[in-house]
Coordinates of N, CA and C in Angstrom, one line a residue:
X1 N -16.6 -3.3 13.9 CA -17.7 -3.6 12.8 C -18.2 -2.3 12.2
X2 N -18.3 -2.5 10.9 CA -18.7 -1.3 10.1 C -20.4 -1.1 10.3
X3 N -20.7 0.0 10.1 CA -22.1 0.4 10.1 C -22.7 0.8 9.2
X4 N -24.0 0.8 8.8 CA -24.6 1.4 7.7 C -26.1 1.8 8.1
X5 N -26.8 2.5 7.1 CA -28.1 3.1 7.5 C -29.1 2.3 6.7
X6 N -29.9 1.4 7.3 CA -30.8 0.5 6.9 C -32.1 1.1 6.7
X7 N -32.7 1.2 5.5 CA -34.1 1.8 5.2 C -35.2 1.0 5.8
X8 N -36.0 1.6 6.4 CA -37.2 0.9 7.1 C -38.5 1.1 6.1
X9 N -39.4 0.1 6.4 CA -40.7 0.2 5.6 C -41.5 1.5 6.0
X10 N -41.5 1.9 7.2 CA -42.2 3.0 7.7 C -41.8 4.4 7.1
X11 N -42.5 5.3 7.0 CA -42.2 6.8 6.6 C -42.3 7.7 7.7
X12 N -41.7 8.7 7.6 CA -41.9 9.9 8.6 C -42.8 10.8 8.2
X13 N -43.0 11.8 8.8 CA -44.1 12.9 8.6 C -43.9 13.5 7.4
X14 N -42.6 13.5 6.7 CA -42.5 14.1 5.6 C -42.6 13.3 4.3
X15 N -43.0 11.9 4.7 CA -43.4 11.1 3.6 C -41.9 10.3 3.2
X16 N -40.8 10.6 3.8 CA -39.5 9.9 3.5 C -39.4 8.6 4.4
X17 N -38.7 7.7 3.6 CA -38.4 6.5 4.5 C -37.6 6.7 5.5
X18 N -37.9 6.1 6.8 CA -37.2 6.3 7.8 C -35.8 5.3 7.7
X19 N -34.6 5.7 8.3 CA -33.6 4.7 8.5 C -33.2 4.4 9.7
X20 N -32.6 3.3 9.9 CA -32.1 2.9 11.3 C -30.4 2.7 11.1
X21 N -29.6 2.9 11.9 CA -28.2 2.8 11.8 C -28.0 1.4 12.4
X22 N -27.3 0.5 11.8 CA -27.1 -1.0 12.4 C -25.8 -1.4 12.0
X23 N -25.3 -2.2 12.7 CA -23.8 -2.9 12.3 C -24.1 -3.9 11.2
X24 N -23.0 -4.2 10.5 CA -23.2 -5.4 9.6 C -23.6 -6.7 10.2
X25 N -22.9 -6.9 11.4 CA -23.1 -8.0 12.1 C -24.6 -8.2 12.7
X26 N -25.2 -7.1 13.2 CA -26.7 -7.0 13.5 C -27.6 -7.4 12.4
X27 N -27.2 -6.7 11.1 CA -28.1 -7.1 10.1 C -28.2 -8.3 9.6
X28 N -26.9 -9.1 9.5 CA -26.9 -10.5 9.3 C -27.6 -11.4 10.3
X29 N -27.4 -11.2 11.5 CA -28.1 -11.9 12.6 C -29.4 -11.7 12.8
X30 N -30.0 -10.3 12.8 CA -31.3 -10.1 13.0 C -32.4 -9.9 12.0
X31 N -31.7 -9.5 10.7 CA -32.5 -9.6 9.5 C -32.4 -10.7 8.6
X32 N -31.1 -11.0 8.4 CA -30.8 -12.1 7.3 C -31.1 -13.5 8.2
X33 N -31.2 -13.7 9.6 CA -31.2 -14.6 10.3 C -30.1 -15.8 9.9
X34 N -29.0 -15.2 9.9 CA -27.8 -16.0 9.8 C -26.9 -16.1 11.0
X35 N -26.9 -17.2 11.5 CA -26.0 -17.5 12.9 C -24.6 -17.2 12.9
X36 N -24.2 -16.2 13.6 CA -22.8 -15.8 13.5 C -22.5 -15.8 15.0
X37 N -21.2 -16.3 15.2 CA -20.8 -16.5 16.6 C -19.6 -15.5 17.2
X38 N -18.7 -15.4 16.1 CA -17.5 -14.7 16.8 C -16.9 -13.5 16.0
X39 N -17.8 -13.0 14.9 CA -17.3 -12.0 14.0 C -18.0 -10.5 14.4
X40 N -18.6 -10.6 15.6 CA -19.1 -9.1 16.1 C -18.2 -8.0 16.2
X41 N -17.0 -8.4 16.6 CA -15.9 -7.4 16.7 C -14.8 -7.3 15.6
X42 N -15.0 -8.0 14.5 CA -14.1 -8.3 13.5 C -14.4 -7.3 12.4
X43 N -13.3 -6.9 11.6 CA -13.6 -6.3 10.5 C -14.2 -7.0 9.3
X44 N -15.0 -6.3 8.5 CA -15.7 -6.8 7.3 C -15.0 -6.9 6.2
X45 N -15.3 -7.7 5.3 CA -14.8 -7.6 3.7 C -15.8 -6.8 2.8
X46 N -15.1 -5.9 2.4 CA -15.8 -5.1 1.3 C -15.8 -5.5 -0.2
X47 N -16.8 -6.1 -0.5 CA -16.9 -6.8 -1.9 C -17.5 -5.8 -2.8
X48 N -17.8 -4.6 -2.6 CA -18.3 -3.6 -3.5 C -17.4 -2.6 -4.0
X49 N -17.7 -1.4 -4.2 CA -16.9 -0.3 -4.8 C -16.7 0.6 -3.9
X50 N -15.6 1.4 -3.9 CA -15.3 2.3 -3.1 C -16.4 3.3 -2.7
X51 N -17.0 3.8 -3.6 CA -18.2 4.7 -3.4 C -19.5 4.0 -2.9
X52 N -19.7 2.9 -3.4 CA -20.8 2.0 -2.9 C -20.3 0.5 -2.2
X53 N -20.0 0.6 -1.1 CA -19.3 -0.6 -0.4 C -20.4 -1.5 -0.1
X54 N -20.0 -2.7 -0.3 CA -20.9 -3.9 0.2 C -20.1 -4.8 1.2
X55 N -20.7 -4.7 2.5 CA -19.7 -5.6 3.5 C -20.5 -6.8 3.9
X56 N -19.4 -7.6 4.1 CA -19.8 -9.0 4.5 C -19.0 -9.5 5.7
X57 N -19.5 -9.9 6.9 CA -18.7 -10.4 8.1 C -17.8 -11.6 7.5
X58 N -16.7 -11.7 8.1 CA -15.7 -12.7 7.5 C -16.4 -14.2 7.9
X59 N -17.1 -14.2 9.0 CA -17.6 -15.4 9.3 C -18.9 -16.0 8.3
X60 N -19.5 -14.9 8.0 CA -20.6 -15.2 7.1 C -20.0 -15.9 5.6
X61 N -18.9 -15.4 5.3 CA -18.2 -15.8 4.0 C -17.8 -17.4 4.0
X62 N -17.4 -17.7 5.4 CA -17.0 -19.1 5.7 C -18.1 -20.0 5.7
X63 N -19.3 -19.6 5.7 CA -20.5 -20.3 6.0 C -21.1 -20.5 4.7
X64 N -20.6 -20.1 3.6 CA -21.0 -20.4 2.1 C -20.8 -21.6 1.7
X65 N -21.6 -22.4 1.1 CA -21.2 -23.7 0.6 C -20.9 -23.6 -0.9
X66 N -19.7 -23.1 -1.2 CA -19.5 -22.7 -2.4 C -18.9 -24.0 -3.3
X67 N -18.8 -25.0 -2.6 CA -18.6 -26.5 -3.2 C -19.7 -27.1 -3.9
X68 N -21.0 -26.6 -3.4 CA -22.2 -27.2 -3.9 C -22.7 -26.4 -5.1
X69 N -21.9 -25.4 -5.7 CA -22.4 -24.8 -6.8 C -22.2 -25.7 -8.0
X70 N -23.2 -25.9 -8.8 CA -23.0 -26.8 -10.0 C -22.1 -26.2 -10.9
X71 N -21.9 -25.1 -11.0 CA -20.9 -24.4 -12.2 C -19.6 -24.9 -11.8
X72 N -19.2 -24.5 -10.5 CA -17.9 -25.0 -9.9 C -17.6 -26.3 -10.1
X73 N -18.7 -27.3 -9.7 CA -18.3 -28.7 -9.8 C -18.1 -29.1 -11.1
X74 N -18.9 -28.6 -12.2 CA -18.7 -28.8 -13.5 C -17.3 -28.6 -14.1
X75 N -16.7 -27.5 -13.3 CA -15.4 -27.1 -13.8 C -14.0 -27.8 -13.0
X76 N -14.6 -28.7 -12.1 CA -13.8 -29.3 -11.1 C -12.9 -28.3 -10.4
X77 N -13.5 -27.3 -9.8 CA -13.2 -26.3 -9.0 C -13.7 -26.4 -7.5
X78 N -12.8 -26.7 -6.7 CA -13.2 -26.8 -5.1 C -12.7 -25.6 -4.3
X79 N -13.3 -25.0 -3.3 CA -12.9 -23.9 -2.4 C -12.9 -24.5 -1.1
X80 N -11.7 -24.1 -0.5 CA -11.6 -24.3 1.0 C -12.4 -23.4 1.8
X81 N -13.1 -24.0 2.9 CA -13.9 -23.0 3.6 C -13.0 -22.3 4.8
X82 N -11.7 -23.1 5.0 CA -10.9 -22.4 5.9 C -9.9 -21.2 5.3
X83 N -9.7 -20.3 6.4 CA -9.0 -19.2 5.8 C -7.5 -19.7 5.5
X84 N -6.8 -19.0 4.3 CA -5.5 -19.2 4.2 C -4.6 -18.6 5.1
X85 N -3.7 -19.4 5.5 CA -2.7 -18.9 6.6 C -1.3 -18.5 5.9
X86 N -0.9 -17.2 6.0 CA 0.3 -16.8 5.4 C 1.2 -16.5 6.5
X87 N 2.6 -16.4 6.2 CA 3.5 -16.0 7.1 C 3.8 -14.7 7.2
X88 N 3.7 -14.0 8.3 CA 3.9 -12.6 8.5 C 5.1 -12.2 8.9
X89 N 5.3 -11.0 8.8 CA 6.7 -10.2 9.4 C 6.4 -8.9 9.8
X90 N 6.6 -8.9 11.2 CA 6.5 -7.5 11.9 C 7.7 -6.6 11.6
X91 N 7.5 -5.4 11.2 CA 8.6 -4.4 10.9 C 9.1 -3.9 12.4
X92 N 10.4 -4.0 12.4 CA 11.0 -3.4 13.5 C 10.8 -2.0 13.5
X93 N 11.0 -1.5 14.9 CA 10.6 0.2 15.0 C 11.6 0.9 14.3
X94 N 11.3 2.1 13.6 CA 12.1 2.8 12.9 C 13.3 3.2 13.7
X95 N 14.6 3.2 13.0 CA 15.8 3.6 13.9 C 16.2 5.1 13.4
X96 N 16.9 5.7 14.1 CA 17.4 7.0 13.7 C 18.4 7.0 12.7
X97 N 18.1 7.8 11.7 CA 18.9 7.7 10.5 C 20.1 8.8 10.7
X98 N 21.3 8.6 10.4 CA 22.2 9.5 10.4 C 22.2 10.4 9.4
X99 N 22.9 11.6 9.4 CA 23.1 12.5 8.4 C 23.4 11.8 7.0
X100 N 23.0 12.3 5.8 CA 23.3 11.5 4.7 C 24.7 11.6 4.3
X101 N 25.1 10.5 3.7 CA 26.6 10.4 3.4 C 26.9 11.5 2.5
X102 N 26.2 11.9 1.6 CA 26.4 13.1 0.6 C 25.0 13.6 -0.1
X103 N 25.1 14.6 -0.7 CA 24.0 15.0 -1.5 C 24.6 15.5 -2.8
X104 N 24.0 15.0 -3.8 CA 24.3 15.2 -5.4 C 23.3 16.0 -6.0
X105 N 23.7 17.0 -6.8 CA 22.7 17.5 -7.7 C 23.2 17.3 -9.2
X106 N 22.3 17.3 -10.0 CA 22.5 17.0 -11.3 C 23.3 18.1 -12.1
X107 N 24.2 17.8 -12.9 CA 24.8 18.9 -13.6 C 23.8 19.7 -14.6
X108 N 23.9 21.1 -14.6 CA 22.8 21.6 -15.5 C 23.0 21.4 -17.0
X109 N 24.4 21.0 -17.2 CA 24.6 20.7 -18.7 C 24.0 19.4 -19.3
X110 N 23.6 18.6 -18.2 CA 22.9 17.4 -18.7 C 21.5 17.3 -18.9
X111 N 20.9 18.5 -18.5 CA 19.3 18.5 -18.2 C 18.7 18.5 -19.7
X112 N 19.3 18.7 -20.6 CA 18.7 18.7 -22.1 C 18.8 17.1 -22.7
X113 N 19.5 16.5 -21.9 CA 19.7 15.0 -22.5 C 18.6 14.2 -22.3
X114 N 18.5 12.9 -23.1 CA 17.3 12.1 -22.8 C 17.3 11.7 -21.4
X115 N 16.2 11.1 -20.9 CA 16.2 10.6 -19.5 C 17.2 9.5 -19.2
X116 N 17.3 8.5 -20.1 CA 18.3 7.5 -19.8 C 19.7 7.9 -19.6
X117 N 20.1 9.0 -20.5 CA 21.4 9.5 -20.4 C 21.5 10.3 -19.2
X118 N 20.4 11.1 -18.7 CA 20.7 11.8 -17.6 C 20.9 10.9 -16.3
X119 N 20.0 9.9 -16.2 CA 20.1 8.9 -15.2 C 21.5 8.1 -15.1
X120 N 22.0 7.8 -16.3 CA 23.2 7.3 -16.3 C 24.4 8.1 -16.0
X121 N 24.4 9.4 -16.3 CA 25.5 10.3 -16.0 C 25.4 10.7 -14.3
X122 N 24.2 10.6 -13.9 CA 23.9 11.0 -12.6 C 24.5 9.6 -11.6
X123 N 24.2 8.6 -12.2 CA 24.6 7.2 -11.4 C 26.2 7.2 -11.3
X124 N 26.8 7.5 -12.6 CA 28.2 7.5 -12.7 C 28.9 8.6 -11.7
X125 N 28.1 9.6 -11.6 CA 28.8 10.7 -10.6 C 28.7 10.5 -9.3
X126 N 27.7 9.7 -8.8 CA 27.5 9.3 -7.5 C 28.5 8.1 -7.1
X127 N 28.5 7.1 -8.1 CA 29.5 6.1 -7.8 C 30.8 6.3 -7.8
X128 N 31.3 7.4 -8.4 CA 32.7 7.9 -8.7 C 33.1 8.4 -7.2
X129 N 32.1 8.8 -6.4 CA 32.6 9.5 -5.1 C 32.4 8.6 -3.9
X130 N 31.9 7.4 -4.1 CA 31.5 6.5 -3.0 C 32.9 5.7 -2.7
X131 N 32.9 5.3 -1.3 CA 33.9 4.6 -0.9 C 33.7 3.0 -0.7
X132 N 32.4 2.6 -1.0 CA 32.0 1.4 -0.5 C 30.7 1.1 -1.4
X133 N 30.1 0.0 -1.2 CA 28.8 -0.4 -1.8 C 27.7 0.7 -1.4
X134 N 27.0 0.9 -2.6 CA 25.7 1.9 -2.3 C 24.4 0.9 -2.0
X135 N 23.7 1.1 -0.8 CA 22.8 0.2 -0.4 C 21.3 1.0 -0.5
X136 N 21.4 2.1 -0.1 CA 20.1 3.0 -0.3 C 20.2 4.3 -0.9
X137 N 19.1 4.7 -1.6 CA 19.4 6.0 -2.3 C 17.9 6.4 -2.3
X138 N 18.0 7.9 -1.9 CA 16.8 8.6 -1.8 C 16.8 9.8 -2.9
X139 N 15.9 9.5 -3.8 CA 15.9 10.3 -5.2 C 14.9 11.4 -5.2
X140 N 15.2 12.7 -5.3 CA 14.3 13.7 -5.3 C 14.1 14.0 -6.8
X141 N 12.8 13.8 -7.4 CA 12.6 13.9 -8.7 C 12.0 15.3 -9.1
X142 N 12.4 16.0 -10.2 CA 11.7 17.2 -10.5 C 10.1 17.2 -10.9
X143 N 9.6 16.0 -11.2 CA 8.2 15.8 -11.5 C 7.8 14.8 -10.7
X144 N 6.4 14.3 -10.9 CA 5.8 13.2 -10.2 C 6.3 11.9 -10.7
X145 N 5.8 10.8 -10.2 CA 6.3 9.4 -10.4 C 6.1 9.2 -11.9
X146 N 5.3 9.9 -12.7 CA 5.0 9.5 -13.9 C 5.7 10.2 -15.0
X147 N 6.7 10.9 -14.3 CA 7.7 11.7 -15.1 C 8.8 10.6 -16.0
X148 N 9.5 11.2 -16.9 CA 10.4 10.2 -17.5 C 11.4 9.8 -16.8
X149 N 11.8 10.2 -15.7 CA 13.0 9.8 -14.9 C 12.6 8.7 -13.8
X150 N 11.5 8.4 -13.6 CA 11.0 7.6 -12.7 C 11.5 6.1 -12.9
X151 N 10.9 5.6 -14.2 CA 11.3 4.4 -14.6 C 12.8 4.1 -14.8
X152 N 13.5 4.9 -15.4 CA 14.9 4.7 -15.6 C 15.8 4.7 -14.3
X153 N 15.2 5.4 -13.3 CA 15.8 5.4 -12.1 C 15.7 4.3 -11.2
X154 N 14.4 3.6 -11.3 CA 14.1 2.5 -10.6 C 15.0 1.4 -11.3
X155 N 14.9 1.2 -12.7 CA 15.5 0.2 -13.3 C 17.1 0.2 -13.0
X156 N 17.6 1.4 -13.3 CA 19.2 1.5 -13.0 C 19.6 1.1 -11.6
X157 N 19.0 1.5 -10.7 CA 19.4 1.2 -9.3 C 18.9 -0.1 -8.8
X158 N 17.6 -0.3 -8.8 CA 17.0 -1.5 -8.2 C 17.3 -2.7 -9.1
X159 N 16.9 -2.8 -10.3 CA 16.8 -3.8 -11.3 C 18.4 -4.3 -11.7
X160 N 19.2 -3.2 -12.0 CA 20.5 -3.6 -12.7 C 21.5 -3.6 -11.5
X161 N 21.3 -2.9 -10.4 CA 22.4 -3.1 -9.3 C 21.9 -3.3 -8.0
X162 N 20.6 -3.8 -7.8 CA 20.0 -4.1 -6.6 C 20.1 -3.1 -5.4
X163 N 20.1 -1.8 -5.7 CA 20.2 -0.8 -4.8 C 18.8 -0.4 -4.5
X164 N 18.5 -0.3 -3.1 CA 17.1 0.0 -2.8 C 16.9 1.6 -2.9
X165 N 15.9 2.0 -3.7 CA 15.7 3.4 -3.9 C 14.3 4.0 -3.7
X166 N 14.3 5.0 -3.0 CA 12.9 5.7 -2.6 C 13.0 7.2 -3.6
X167 N 12.0 7.0 -4.4 CA 11.9 8.3 -5.2 C 10.8 9.2 -4.7
X168 N 10.9 10.4 -4.4 CA 9.9 11.3 -4.2 C 9.9 12.4 -4.9
X169 N 8.7 13.0 -5.2 CA 8.4 14.1 -5.9 C 7.4 14.9 -5.2
X170 N 7.8 15.6 -4.2 CA 6.7 16.6 -3.4 C 6.3 17.8 -4.0
X171 N 4.9 17.7 -4.2 CA 4.4 19.0 -4.7 C 3.8 20.0 -3.4
X172 N 3.6 19.2 -2.4 CA 3.0 19.9 -1.1 C 3.5 19.1 -0.1
X173 N 4.2 19.3 0.8 CA 4.9 18.6 1.8 C 4.0 19.1 3.3
X174 N 3.4 17.9 3.8 CA 2.8 18.0 4.9 C 3.1 16.9 5.9
X175 N 2.7 16.8 7.0 CA 2.7 15.6 8.0 C 2.4 14.3 7.3
X176 N 1.2 14.4 6.8 CA 0.8 13.1 6.1 C 1.7 12.4 5.0
X177 N 2.2 13.4 4.2 CA 3.1 13.2 3.1 C 4.6 12.5 3.8
X178 N 5.0 13.3 4.7 CA 6.3 12.8 5.3 C 6.1 11.5 6.0
X179 N 5.1 11.2 6.7 CA 4.8 10.1 7.4 C 4.7 8.8 6.4
X180 N 4.0 9.0 5.3 CA 3.8 8.0 4.3 C 5.3 7.6 3.6
X181 N 6.1 8.8 3.5 CA 7.4 8.4 2.9 C 8.4 7.7 3.9
X182 N 8.2 8.0 5.1 CA 9.0 7.4 6.1 C 8.6 6.1 6.3
X183 N 7.4 5.6 6.4 CA 6.7 4.3 6.2 C 7.3 3.4 5.2
X184 N 7.5 3.9 4.0 CA 8.0 3.3 2.7 C 9.4 3.1 3.1
X185 N 10.1 3.9 3.6 CA 11.5 3.9 3.8 C 11.9 2.8 4.8
X186 N 11.1 2.9 5.9 CA 11.3 2.1 6.9 C 11.0 0.6 6.6
X187 N 10.1 0.3 5.7 CA 9.8 -1.1 5.2 C 10.9 -1.6 4.3
X188 N 11.4 -0.7 3.4 CA 12.5 -1.0 2.4 C 13.8 -1.4 3.2
X189 N 14.0 -0.4 4.0 CA 15.3 -0.6 5.0 C 15.4 -1.8 5.8
X190 N 14.1 -2.1 6.4 CA 14.1 -3.2 7.3 C 14.2 -4.4 6.5
X191 N 13.6 -4.4 5.2 CA 13.7 -5.7 4.4 C 15.0 -5.9 4.0
X192 N 15.8 -4.8 3.7 CA 17.2 -5.0 3.1 C 18.0 -5.4 4.4
X193 N 17.9 -5.0 5.4 CA 18.7 -5.4 6.7 C 18.5 -6.8 7.0
X194 N 17.0 -7.3 6.7 CA 16.9 -8.5 7.2 C 17.5 -9.7 6.2
X195 N 17.6 -9.2 4.9 CA 18.4 -9.9 3.9 C 19.8 -10.0 4.1
X196 N 20.3 -8.9 4.4 CA 21.7 -8.7 4.5 C 22.3 -9.1 5.8
X197 N 21.4 -9.1 6.9 CA 21.9 -9.3 8.3 C 22.7 -8.2 8.7
X198 N 22.8 -7.0 8.1 CA 23.6 -6.1 8.7 C 22.9 -4.6 8.6
X199 N 23.4 -3.5 9.4 CA 22.8 -2.3 9.3 C 23.3 -1.6 8.0
X200 N 22.4 -0.6 7.6 CA 23.1 0.2 6.4 C 24.2 1.1 6.8
X201 N 25.1 1.2 5.6 CA 26.2 2.0 6.1 C 26.1 3.3 5.4
X202 N 25.2 3.4 4.3 CA 25.2 4.6 3.6 C 23.6 5.0 3.5
X203 N 23.6 6.4 3.8 CA 22.2 7.1 3.5 C 22.6 8.3 2.5
X204 N 22.0 8.2 1.3 CA 22.4 9.0 0.2 C 21.4 9.7 -0.3
X205 N 21.5 11.0 -0.5 CA 20.5 11.9 -1.1 C 20.9 12.3 -2.6
X206 N 20.1 11.8 -3.5 CA 20.3 12.3 -5.0 C 19.1 13.2 -5.4
X207 N 19.7 14.3 -5.9 CA 18.8 15.5 -6.2 C 18.9 15.4 -7.8
X208 N 17.8 15.3 -8.6 CA 17.8 15.4 -10.1 C 17.2 16.8 -10.5

């Protein structure tokens, strides 16, 4: 349960208002006099901004009688007080990935060509050396995601051919960066294996 500093009416010896650290649950129960039963250990919903959060207990949101709002009634809008249930899927534990099938580097003579042409040439070079269907591609970009290569690379592989691709453009590599990349790869690989019902056959590194 999130905590925050609640300003008191009393002042300290310096004339500053005193503050008391309380949980969101205690604030709603003891100060707002709203009866809550089970949300003391649950996370809160932040309806504010990142720098100015406004927390509400989940249980408090379910107690609001939105259906009695005149404006909503006039618009024939009804709100269910029960939480929406969605089907979830747990990701399998990451598997050890074998060595890449191969690594490819863009030909220097293509680096002055337009991005679409460069991506096309690179894709043709990769597919010409494969002995089977390409399933996953790790692409190292020379610039960040907003570079001219990111969009064409995603479209060429994912949209046109259904190849799962992970683009990276590391400016500074540390443990946090590598962890985030591996989490994304694990999610994409796990989703692909679930759809195809088979393990990936290729791990490929493409260097632009």
